[in-house]
Short mmCIF file of C-alpha atoms and ligand atoms in Angstrom, two decimals:
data_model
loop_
_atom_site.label_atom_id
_atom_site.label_comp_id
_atom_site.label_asym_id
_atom_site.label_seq_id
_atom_site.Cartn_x
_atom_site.Cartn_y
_atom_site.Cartn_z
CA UNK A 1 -20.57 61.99 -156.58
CA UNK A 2 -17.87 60.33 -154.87
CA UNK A 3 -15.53 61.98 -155.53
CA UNK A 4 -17.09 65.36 -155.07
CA UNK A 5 -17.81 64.46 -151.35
CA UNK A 6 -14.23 63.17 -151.23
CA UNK A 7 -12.86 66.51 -152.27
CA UNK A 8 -15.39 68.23 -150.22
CA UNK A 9 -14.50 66.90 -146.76
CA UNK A 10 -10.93 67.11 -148.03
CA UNK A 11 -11.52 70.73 -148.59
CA UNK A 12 -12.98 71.12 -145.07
CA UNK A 13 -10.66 68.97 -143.30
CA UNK A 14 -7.94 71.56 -144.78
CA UNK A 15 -9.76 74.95 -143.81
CA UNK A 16 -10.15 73.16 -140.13
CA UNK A 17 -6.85 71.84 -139.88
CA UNK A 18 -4.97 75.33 -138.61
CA UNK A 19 -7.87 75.65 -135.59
CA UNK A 20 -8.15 72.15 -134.49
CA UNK A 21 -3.77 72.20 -134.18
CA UNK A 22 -4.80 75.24 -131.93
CA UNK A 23 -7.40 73.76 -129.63
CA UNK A 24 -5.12 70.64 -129.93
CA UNK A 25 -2.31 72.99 -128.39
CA UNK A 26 -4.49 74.35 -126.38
CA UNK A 27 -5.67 71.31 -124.86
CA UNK A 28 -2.44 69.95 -124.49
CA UNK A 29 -0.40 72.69 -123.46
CA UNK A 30 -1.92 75.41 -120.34
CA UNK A 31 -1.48 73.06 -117.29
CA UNK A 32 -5.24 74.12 -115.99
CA UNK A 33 -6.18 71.69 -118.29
CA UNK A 34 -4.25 69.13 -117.67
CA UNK A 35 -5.62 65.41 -117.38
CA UNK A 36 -5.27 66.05 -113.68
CA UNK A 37 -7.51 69.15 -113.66
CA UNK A 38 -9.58 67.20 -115.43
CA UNK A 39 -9.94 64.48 -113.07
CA UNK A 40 -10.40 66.33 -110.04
CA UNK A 41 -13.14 68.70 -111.37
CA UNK A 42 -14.44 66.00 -112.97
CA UNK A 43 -14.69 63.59 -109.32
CA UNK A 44 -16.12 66.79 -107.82
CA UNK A 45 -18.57 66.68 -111.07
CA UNK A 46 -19.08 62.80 -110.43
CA UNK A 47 -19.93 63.11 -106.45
CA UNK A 48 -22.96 66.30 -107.33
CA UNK A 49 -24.62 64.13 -110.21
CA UNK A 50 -24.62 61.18 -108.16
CA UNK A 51 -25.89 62.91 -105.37
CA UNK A 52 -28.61 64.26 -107.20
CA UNK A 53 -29.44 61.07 -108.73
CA UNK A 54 -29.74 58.98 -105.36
CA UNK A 55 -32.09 62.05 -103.23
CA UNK A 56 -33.88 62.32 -106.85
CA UNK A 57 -34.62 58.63 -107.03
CA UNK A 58 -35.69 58.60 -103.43
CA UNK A 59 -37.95 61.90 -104.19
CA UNK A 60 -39.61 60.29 -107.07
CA UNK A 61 -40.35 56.87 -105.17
CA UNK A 62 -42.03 59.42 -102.51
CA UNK A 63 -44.19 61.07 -105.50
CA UNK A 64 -45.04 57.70 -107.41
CA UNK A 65 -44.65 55.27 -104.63
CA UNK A 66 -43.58 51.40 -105.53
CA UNK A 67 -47.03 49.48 -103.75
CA UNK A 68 -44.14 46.76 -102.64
CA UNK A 69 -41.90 49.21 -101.12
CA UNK A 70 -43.03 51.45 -98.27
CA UNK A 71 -41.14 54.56 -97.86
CA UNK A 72 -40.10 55.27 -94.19
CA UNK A 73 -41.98 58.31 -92.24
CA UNK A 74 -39.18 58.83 -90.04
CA UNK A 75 -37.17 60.85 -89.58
CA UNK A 76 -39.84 63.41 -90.10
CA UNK A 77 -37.03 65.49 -91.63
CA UNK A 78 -35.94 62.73 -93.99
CA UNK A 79 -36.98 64.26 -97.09
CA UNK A 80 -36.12 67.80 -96.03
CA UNK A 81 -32.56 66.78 -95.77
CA UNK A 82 -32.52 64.83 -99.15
CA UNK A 83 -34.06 67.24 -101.32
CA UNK A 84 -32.16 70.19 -99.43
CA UNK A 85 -29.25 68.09 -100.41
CA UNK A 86 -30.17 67.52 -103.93
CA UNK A 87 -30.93 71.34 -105.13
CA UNK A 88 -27.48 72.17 -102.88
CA UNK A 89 -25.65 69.57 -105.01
CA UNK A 90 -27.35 70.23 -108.26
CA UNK A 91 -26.21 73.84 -107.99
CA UNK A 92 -22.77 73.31 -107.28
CA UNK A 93 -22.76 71.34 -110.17
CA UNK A 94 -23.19 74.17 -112.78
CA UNK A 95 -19.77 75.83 -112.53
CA UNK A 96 -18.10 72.41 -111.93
CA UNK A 97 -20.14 71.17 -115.44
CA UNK A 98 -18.67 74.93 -117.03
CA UNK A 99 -15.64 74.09 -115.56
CA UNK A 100 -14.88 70.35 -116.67
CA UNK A 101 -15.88 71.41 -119.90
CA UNK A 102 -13.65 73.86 -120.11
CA UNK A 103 -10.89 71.57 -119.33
CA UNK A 104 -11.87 69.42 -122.06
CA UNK A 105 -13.60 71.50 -125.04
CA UNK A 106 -10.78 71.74 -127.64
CA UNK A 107 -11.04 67.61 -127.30
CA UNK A 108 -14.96 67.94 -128.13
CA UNK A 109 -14.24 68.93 -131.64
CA UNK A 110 -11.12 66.84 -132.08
CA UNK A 111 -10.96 66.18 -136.16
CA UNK A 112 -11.13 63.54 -137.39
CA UNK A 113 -14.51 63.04 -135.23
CA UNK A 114 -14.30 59.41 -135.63
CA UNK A 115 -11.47 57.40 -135.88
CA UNK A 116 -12.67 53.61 -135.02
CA UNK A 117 -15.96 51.81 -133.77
CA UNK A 118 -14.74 52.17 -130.41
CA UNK A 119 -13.67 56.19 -130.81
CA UNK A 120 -17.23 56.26 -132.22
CA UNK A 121 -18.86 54.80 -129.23
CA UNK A 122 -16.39 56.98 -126.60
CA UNK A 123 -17.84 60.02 -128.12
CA UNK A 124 -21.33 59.53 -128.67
CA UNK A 125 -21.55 58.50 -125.08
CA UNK A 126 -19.79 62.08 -124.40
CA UNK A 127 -21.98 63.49 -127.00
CA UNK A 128 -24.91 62.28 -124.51
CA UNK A 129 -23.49 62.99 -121.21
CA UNK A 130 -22.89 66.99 -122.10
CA UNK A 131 -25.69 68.12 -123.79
CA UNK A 132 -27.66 65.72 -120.91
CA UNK A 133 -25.99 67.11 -117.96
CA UNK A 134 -26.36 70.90 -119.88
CA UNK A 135 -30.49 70.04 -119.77
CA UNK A 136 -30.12 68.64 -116.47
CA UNK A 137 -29.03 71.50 -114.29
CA UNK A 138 -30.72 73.65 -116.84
CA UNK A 139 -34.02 72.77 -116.49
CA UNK A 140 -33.30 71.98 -112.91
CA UNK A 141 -32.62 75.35 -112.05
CA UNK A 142 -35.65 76.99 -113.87
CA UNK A 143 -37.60 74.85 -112.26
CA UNK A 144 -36.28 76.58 -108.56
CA UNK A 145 -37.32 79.68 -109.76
CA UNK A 146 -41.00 78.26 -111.15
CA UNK A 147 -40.10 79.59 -114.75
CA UNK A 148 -41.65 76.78 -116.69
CA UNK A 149 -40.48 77.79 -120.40
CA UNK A 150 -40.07 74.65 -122.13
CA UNK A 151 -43.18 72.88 -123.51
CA UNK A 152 -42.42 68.94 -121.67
CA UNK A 153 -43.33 67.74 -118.02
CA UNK A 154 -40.92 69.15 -115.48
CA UNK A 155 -40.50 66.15 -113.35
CA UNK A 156 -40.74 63.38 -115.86
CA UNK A 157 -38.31 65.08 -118.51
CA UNK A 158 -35.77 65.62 -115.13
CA UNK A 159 -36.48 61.76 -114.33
CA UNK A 160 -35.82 60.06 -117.90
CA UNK A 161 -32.72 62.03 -118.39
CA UNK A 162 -30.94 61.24 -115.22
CA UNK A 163 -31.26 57.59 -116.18
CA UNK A 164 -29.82 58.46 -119.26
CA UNK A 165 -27.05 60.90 -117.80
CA UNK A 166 -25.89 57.78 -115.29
CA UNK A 167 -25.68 55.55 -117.85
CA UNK A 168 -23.57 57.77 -120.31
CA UNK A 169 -21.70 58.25 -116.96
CA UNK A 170 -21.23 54.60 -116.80
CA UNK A 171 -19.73 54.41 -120.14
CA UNK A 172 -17.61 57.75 -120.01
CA UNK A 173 -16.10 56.19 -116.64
CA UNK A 174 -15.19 52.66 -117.98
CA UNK A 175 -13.85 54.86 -120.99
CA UNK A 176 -11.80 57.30 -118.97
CA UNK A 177 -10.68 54.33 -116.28
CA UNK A 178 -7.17 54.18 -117.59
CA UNK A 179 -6.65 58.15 -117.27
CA UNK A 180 -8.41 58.02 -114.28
CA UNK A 181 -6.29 55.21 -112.74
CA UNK A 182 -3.32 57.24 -113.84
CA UNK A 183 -3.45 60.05 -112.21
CA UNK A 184 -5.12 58.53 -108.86
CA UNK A 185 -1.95 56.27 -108.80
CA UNK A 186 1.14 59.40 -109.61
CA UNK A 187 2.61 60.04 -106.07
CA UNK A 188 1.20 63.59 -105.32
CA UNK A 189 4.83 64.98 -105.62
CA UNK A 190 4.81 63.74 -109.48
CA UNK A 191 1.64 65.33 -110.39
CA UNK A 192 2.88 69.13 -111.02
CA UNK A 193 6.28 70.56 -111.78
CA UNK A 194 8.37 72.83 -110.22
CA UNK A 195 7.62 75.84 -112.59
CA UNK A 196 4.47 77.14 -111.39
CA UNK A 197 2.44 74.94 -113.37
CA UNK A 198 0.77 74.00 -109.47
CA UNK A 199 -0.13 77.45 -108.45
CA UNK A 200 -1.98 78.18 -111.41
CA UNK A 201 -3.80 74.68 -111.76
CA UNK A 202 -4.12 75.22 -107.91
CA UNK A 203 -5.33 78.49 -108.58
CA UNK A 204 -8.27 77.71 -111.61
CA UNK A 205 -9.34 75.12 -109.10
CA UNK A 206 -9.59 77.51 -106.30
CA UNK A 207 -11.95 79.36 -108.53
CA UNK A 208 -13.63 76.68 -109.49
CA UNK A 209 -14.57 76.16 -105.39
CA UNK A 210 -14.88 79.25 -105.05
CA UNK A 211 -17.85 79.90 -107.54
CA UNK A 212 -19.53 76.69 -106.77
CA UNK A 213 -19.44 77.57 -102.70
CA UNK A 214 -20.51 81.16 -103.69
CA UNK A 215 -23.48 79.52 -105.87
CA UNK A 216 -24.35 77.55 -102.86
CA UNK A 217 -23.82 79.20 -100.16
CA UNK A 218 -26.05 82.25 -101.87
CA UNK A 219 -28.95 79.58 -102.28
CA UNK A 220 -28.52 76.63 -99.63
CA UNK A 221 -30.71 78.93 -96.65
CA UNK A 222 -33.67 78.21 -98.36
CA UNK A 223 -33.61 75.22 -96.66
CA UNK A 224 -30.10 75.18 -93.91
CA UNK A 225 -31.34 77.45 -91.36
CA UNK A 226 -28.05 78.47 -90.53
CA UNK A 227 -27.59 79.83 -93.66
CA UNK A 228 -30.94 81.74 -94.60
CA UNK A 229 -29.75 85.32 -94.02
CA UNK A 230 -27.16 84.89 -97.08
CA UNK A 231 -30.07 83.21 -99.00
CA UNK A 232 -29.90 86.23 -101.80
CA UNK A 233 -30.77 84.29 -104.64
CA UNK A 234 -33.04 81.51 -104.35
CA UNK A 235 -36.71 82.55 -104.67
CA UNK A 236 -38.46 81.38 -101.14
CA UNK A 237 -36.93 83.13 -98.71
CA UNK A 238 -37.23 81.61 -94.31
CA UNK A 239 -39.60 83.38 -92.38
CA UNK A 240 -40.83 85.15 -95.24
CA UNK A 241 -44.40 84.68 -95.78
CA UNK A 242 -48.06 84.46 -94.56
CA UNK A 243 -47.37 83.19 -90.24
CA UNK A 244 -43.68 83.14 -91.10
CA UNK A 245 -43.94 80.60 -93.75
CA UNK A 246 -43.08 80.68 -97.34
CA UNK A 247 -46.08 79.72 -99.67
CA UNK A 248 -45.93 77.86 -103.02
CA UNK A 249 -49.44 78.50 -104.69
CA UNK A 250 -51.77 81.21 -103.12
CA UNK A 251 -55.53 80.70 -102.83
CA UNK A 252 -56.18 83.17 -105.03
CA UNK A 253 -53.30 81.03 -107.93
CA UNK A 254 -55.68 78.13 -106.82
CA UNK A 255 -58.87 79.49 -107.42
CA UNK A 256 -59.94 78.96 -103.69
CA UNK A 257 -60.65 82.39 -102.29
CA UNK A 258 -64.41 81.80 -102.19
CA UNK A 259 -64.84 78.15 -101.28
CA UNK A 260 -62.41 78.43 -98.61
CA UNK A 261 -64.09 80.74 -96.35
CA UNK A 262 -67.53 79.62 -97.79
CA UNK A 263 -70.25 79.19 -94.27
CA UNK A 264 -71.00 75.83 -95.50
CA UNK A 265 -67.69 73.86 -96.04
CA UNK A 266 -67.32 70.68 -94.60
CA UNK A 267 -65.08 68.08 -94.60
CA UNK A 268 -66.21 64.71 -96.38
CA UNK A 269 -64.60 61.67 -94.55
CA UNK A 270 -66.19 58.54 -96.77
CA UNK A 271 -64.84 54.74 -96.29
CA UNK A 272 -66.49 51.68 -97.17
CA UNK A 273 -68.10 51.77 -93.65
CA UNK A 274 -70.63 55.67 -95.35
CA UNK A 275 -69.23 58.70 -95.63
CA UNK A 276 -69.57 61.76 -92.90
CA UNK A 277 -69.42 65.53 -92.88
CA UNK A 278 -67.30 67.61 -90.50
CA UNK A 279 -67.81 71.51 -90.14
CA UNK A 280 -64.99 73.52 -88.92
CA UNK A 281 -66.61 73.15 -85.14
CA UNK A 282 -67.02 70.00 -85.23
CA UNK A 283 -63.08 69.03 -86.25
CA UNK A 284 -62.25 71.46 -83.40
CA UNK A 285 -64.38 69.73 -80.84
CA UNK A 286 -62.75 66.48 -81.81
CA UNK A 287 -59.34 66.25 -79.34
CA UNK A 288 -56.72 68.45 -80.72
CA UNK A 289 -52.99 67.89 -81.01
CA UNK A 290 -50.06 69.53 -81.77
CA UNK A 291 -46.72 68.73 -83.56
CA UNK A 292 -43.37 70.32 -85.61
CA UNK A 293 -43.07 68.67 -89.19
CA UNK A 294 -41.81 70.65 -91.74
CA UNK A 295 -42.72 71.55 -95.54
CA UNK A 296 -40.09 70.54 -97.80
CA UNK A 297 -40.90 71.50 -101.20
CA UNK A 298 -39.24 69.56 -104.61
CA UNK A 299 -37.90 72.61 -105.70
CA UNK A 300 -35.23 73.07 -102.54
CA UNK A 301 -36.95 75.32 -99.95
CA UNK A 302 -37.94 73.89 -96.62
CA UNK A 303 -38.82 75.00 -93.19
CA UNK A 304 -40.51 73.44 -90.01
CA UNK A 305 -43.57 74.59 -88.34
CA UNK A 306 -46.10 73.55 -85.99
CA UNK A 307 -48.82 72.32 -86.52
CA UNK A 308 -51.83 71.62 -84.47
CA UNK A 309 -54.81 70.05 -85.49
CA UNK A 310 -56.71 66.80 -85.51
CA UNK A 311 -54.64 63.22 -85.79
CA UNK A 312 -55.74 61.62 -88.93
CA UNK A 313 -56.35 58.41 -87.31
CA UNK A 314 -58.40 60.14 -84.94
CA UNK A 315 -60.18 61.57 -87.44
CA UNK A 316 -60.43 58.48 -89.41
CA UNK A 317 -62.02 56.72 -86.01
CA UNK A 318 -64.29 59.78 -85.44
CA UNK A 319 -65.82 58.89 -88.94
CA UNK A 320 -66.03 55.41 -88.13
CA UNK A 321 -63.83 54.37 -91.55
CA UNK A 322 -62.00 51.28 -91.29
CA UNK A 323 -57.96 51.10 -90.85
CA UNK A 324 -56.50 51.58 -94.03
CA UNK A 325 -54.64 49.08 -95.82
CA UNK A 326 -54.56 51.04 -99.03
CA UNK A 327 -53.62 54.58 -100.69
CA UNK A 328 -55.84 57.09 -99.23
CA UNK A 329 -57.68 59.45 -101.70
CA UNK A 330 -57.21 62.79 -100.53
CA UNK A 331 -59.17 65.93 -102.61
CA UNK A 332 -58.60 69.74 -102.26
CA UNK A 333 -61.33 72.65 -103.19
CA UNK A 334 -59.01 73.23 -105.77
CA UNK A 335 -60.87 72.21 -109.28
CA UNK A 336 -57.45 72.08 -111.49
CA UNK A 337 -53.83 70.99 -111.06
CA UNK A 338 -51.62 68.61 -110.35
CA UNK A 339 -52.11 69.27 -106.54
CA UNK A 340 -55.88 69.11 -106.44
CA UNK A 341 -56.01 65.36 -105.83
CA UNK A 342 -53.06 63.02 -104.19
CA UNK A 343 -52.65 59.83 -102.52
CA UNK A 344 -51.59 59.09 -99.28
CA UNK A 345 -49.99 55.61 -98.78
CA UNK A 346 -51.40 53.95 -95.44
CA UNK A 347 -48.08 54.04 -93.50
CA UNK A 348 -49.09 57.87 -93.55
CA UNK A 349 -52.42 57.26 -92.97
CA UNK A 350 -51.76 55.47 -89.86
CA UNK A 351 -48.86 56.87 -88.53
CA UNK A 352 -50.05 59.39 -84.84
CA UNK A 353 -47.81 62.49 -86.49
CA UNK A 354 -50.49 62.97 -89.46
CA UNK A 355 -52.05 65.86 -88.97
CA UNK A 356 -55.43 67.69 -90.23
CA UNK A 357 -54.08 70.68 -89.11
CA UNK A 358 -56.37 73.70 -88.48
CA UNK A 359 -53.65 75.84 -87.21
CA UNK A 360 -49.98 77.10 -87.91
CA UNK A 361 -47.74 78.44 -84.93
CA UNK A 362 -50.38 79.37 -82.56
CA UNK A 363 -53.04 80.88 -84.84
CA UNK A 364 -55.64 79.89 -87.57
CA UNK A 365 -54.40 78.24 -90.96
CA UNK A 366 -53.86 81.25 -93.23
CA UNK A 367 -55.90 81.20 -96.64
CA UNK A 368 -52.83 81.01 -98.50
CA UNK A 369 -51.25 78.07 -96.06
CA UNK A 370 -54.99 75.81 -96.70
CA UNK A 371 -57.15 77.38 -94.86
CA UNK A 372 -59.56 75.99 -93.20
CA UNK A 373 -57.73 72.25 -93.03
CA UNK A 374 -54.93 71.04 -94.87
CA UNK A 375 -52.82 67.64 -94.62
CA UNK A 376 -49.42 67.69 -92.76
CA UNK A 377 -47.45 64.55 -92.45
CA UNK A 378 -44.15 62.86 -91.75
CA UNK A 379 -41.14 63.00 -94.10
CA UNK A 380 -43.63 63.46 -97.68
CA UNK A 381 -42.84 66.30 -99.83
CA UNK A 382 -44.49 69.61 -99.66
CA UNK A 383 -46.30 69.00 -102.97
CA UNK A 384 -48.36 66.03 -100.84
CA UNK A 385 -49.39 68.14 -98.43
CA UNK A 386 -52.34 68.87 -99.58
CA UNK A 387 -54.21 72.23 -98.90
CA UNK A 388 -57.80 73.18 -98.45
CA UNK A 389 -58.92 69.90 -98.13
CA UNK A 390 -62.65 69.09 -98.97
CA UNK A 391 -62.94 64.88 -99.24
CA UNK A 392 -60.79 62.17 -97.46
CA UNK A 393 -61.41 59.01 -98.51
CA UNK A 394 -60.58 55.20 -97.61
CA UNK A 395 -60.26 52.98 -100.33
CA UNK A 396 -60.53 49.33 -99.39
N1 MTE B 1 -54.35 71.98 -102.99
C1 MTE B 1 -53.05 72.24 -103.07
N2 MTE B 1 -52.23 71.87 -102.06
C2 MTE B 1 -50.90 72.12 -102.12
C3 MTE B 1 -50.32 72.76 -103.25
C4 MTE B 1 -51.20 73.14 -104.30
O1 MTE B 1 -50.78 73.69 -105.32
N3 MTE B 1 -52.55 72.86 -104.17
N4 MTE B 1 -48.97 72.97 -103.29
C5 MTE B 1 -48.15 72.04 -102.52
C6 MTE B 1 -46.76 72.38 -102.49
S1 MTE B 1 -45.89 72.16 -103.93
C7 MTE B 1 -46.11 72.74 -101.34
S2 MTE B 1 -44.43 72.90 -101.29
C8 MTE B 1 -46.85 72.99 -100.10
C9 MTE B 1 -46.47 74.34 -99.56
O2 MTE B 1 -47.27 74.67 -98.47
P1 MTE B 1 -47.44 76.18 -98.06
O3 MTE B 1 -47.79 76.96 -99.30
O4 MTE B 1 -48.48 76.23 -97.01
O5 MTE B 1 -46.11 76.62 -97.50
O6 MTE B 1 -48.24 72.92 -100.31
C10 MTE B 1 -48.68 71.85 -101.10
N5 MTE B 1 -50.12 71.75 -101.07
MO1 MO B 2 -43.66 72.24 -103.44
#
């Protein structure tokens, strides 16, 4: 048995031999992919993921707050500019992820495939890190354009892995340090030739820019203003929309189109202190105000608005309900979904910018945009803004 394995591998190891000496020549010889290539893609590579990670962390402690650490409501555009900034850097990061592995892939089936505990560990942790970082900006992209094909949690799945993609980062770093250090220390003079070698490592890496601006700049005026008329290929487009304004899930997607407009909706404030009704007149008898707070949706698109409607802690007095101290139970018409129910953390609750808002740039809330009251508040993401609202309630 032994020795048939033996021969076996033997066997294989000869049959592999002629293409790994190619990709070993490969790897070695075409100065694109050079160790220094590799290190400045792979910095560029570095900055995105990290980006993402830090305005992903900070989305996800907005979405599942920490009850010991109050996130800030101001700026109101807070999380507008860090999940702008983490879809901008996630998508740059798919041609500089093609492109480092490019660099690299001849090394990624290097034969023997392990040559010592330590070789073992080096490229296990590499193992991780690609096929992670693959599923990352994978899934992170269909998730942009709402195409929800794979059978596990969006936001969780995203969340676990990026732990796991940092730490294999971690350990491909400490790993690559001496390479690293290397070419960070050569005098810039040192690092090409004089034979051209420059120009055409200057000239993949121009590419490389060049595809990941193009990939942004194509996308980023979903949510940069200044750049929403080249905004070809992301799927919510500024401006466009019921009053102006993009929409993420319709009435009709919500099941809503009858309850909405139905003569008898009211809006149920309840508190420890009882629990009161509000019809449409009576919210709109109650002193109105009026203020610009954007929607910034998870998935990248964002865009400001105003709003005008009744202060929540107006609202809150109106119904007689105690300040809150806790999460605030808020509940939409909607019957199903992730959306139909959310919390609101009292920093929200009590803050003067919170909004019921009955109306969107000058006329009545659109069906589609939560018609007839929906939640609007500082610096939360668009997915806790909840729509057609039905019960409010303080919790003690
Ligand atoms: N009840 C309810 N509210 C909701 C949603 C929903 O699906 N159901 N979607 C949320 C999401 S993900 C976003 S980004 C905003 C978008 O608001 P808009 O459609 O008015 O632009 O609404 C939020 N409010
Ligand atoms: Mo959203």
């Amino acid at each position: 048995m032994a020795g048939f394995t033996e021969r076996a591998s033997a066997r294989i190891a000869e049959r592999l031999e002629p293409l790994m000496g190619a990709a070993h020549d490969a790897a070695s010889d075409p100065p694109v992919k050079s160790a220094r290539t590799t290190v400045v893609v792979g910095r560029l590579l570095g900055a995105a993921f990290l980006i993402c990670f830090g305005t992903g962390v900070y989305s996800h402690l907005l979405q599942d707050p920490l009850p010991w650490l109050p996130m800030p409501t101001r700026p109101v555009e807070l999380f507008r500019f860090t999940q702008g900034l983490h879809v901008i850097s996630g998508t740059a990061a798919v041609p500089l992820l093609l492109a480092k592995l490019w660099t690299v892939y001849p090394r990624l089936f290097t034969w023997p495939p392990v040559r010592s505990v330590g070789h073992f560990l080096e490229r296990a942790s590499i193992a991780v890190l690609v096929g992670v970082s693959l599923v990352e900006v994978t899934i992170g992209l269909m998730n942009l354009v709402q195409w929800y094909a794979f059978p596990f949690p969006f936001r969780a799945t995203h969340f676990a892995l990026a732990w796991v993609l940092i730490g294999a980062l971690a350990i491909h770093l400490g790993v690559k340090l001496p390479v690293i250090a290397r070419v960070w220390r050569r005098p810039r003079g040192d690092r090409a030739d004089a034979t051209g070698r420059f120009v055409s490592r200057r000239g993949f890496l121009a590419a490389v820019g060049a595809a990941g601006a193009s990939a942004v700049a194509l996308t980023a005026g979903q949510s940069v203003p200044a750049l929403a008329p080249l905004n070809v290929l992301a799927p919510r487009r500024m401006g466009v929309g019921p009053q102006g304004l993009p929409i993420n899930r319709t009435a009709a997607q919500a099941g809503v189109t009858e309850t909405a407009v139905a003569p008898d909706w009211v809006l149920t404030v309840a508190s420890p202190a009882g629990s009161r009704d509000f019809t449409l007149d009576d919210l709109r008898a109650l002193p109105q105000a009026e203020e610009v707070l954007p929607i910034a949706c998870v998935e990248g698109w964002s865009q400001s608005a105003t709003w005008r409607g009744v202060r929540l802690v107006d609202l809150l007095d109106a119904a007689e309900a105690p300040e809150p101290s806790a999460p605030l139970r808020i509940e939409s018409l909607q019957e199903r979904g992730a959306f139909a129910r959310t919390e609101m953390p009292p920093q929200y609750a009590r803050d003067p910018l919170t909004l019921v808002a009955l109306e969107l740039d000058g006329g009545t809330l659109d069906i589609d945009h939560g018609y007839p009251a929906r939640v609007i508040a500082p610096g939360r993401p668009g997915v806790m803004q909840t729509k057609w609202l039905r019960r409010i309630e303080v919790t003690a």
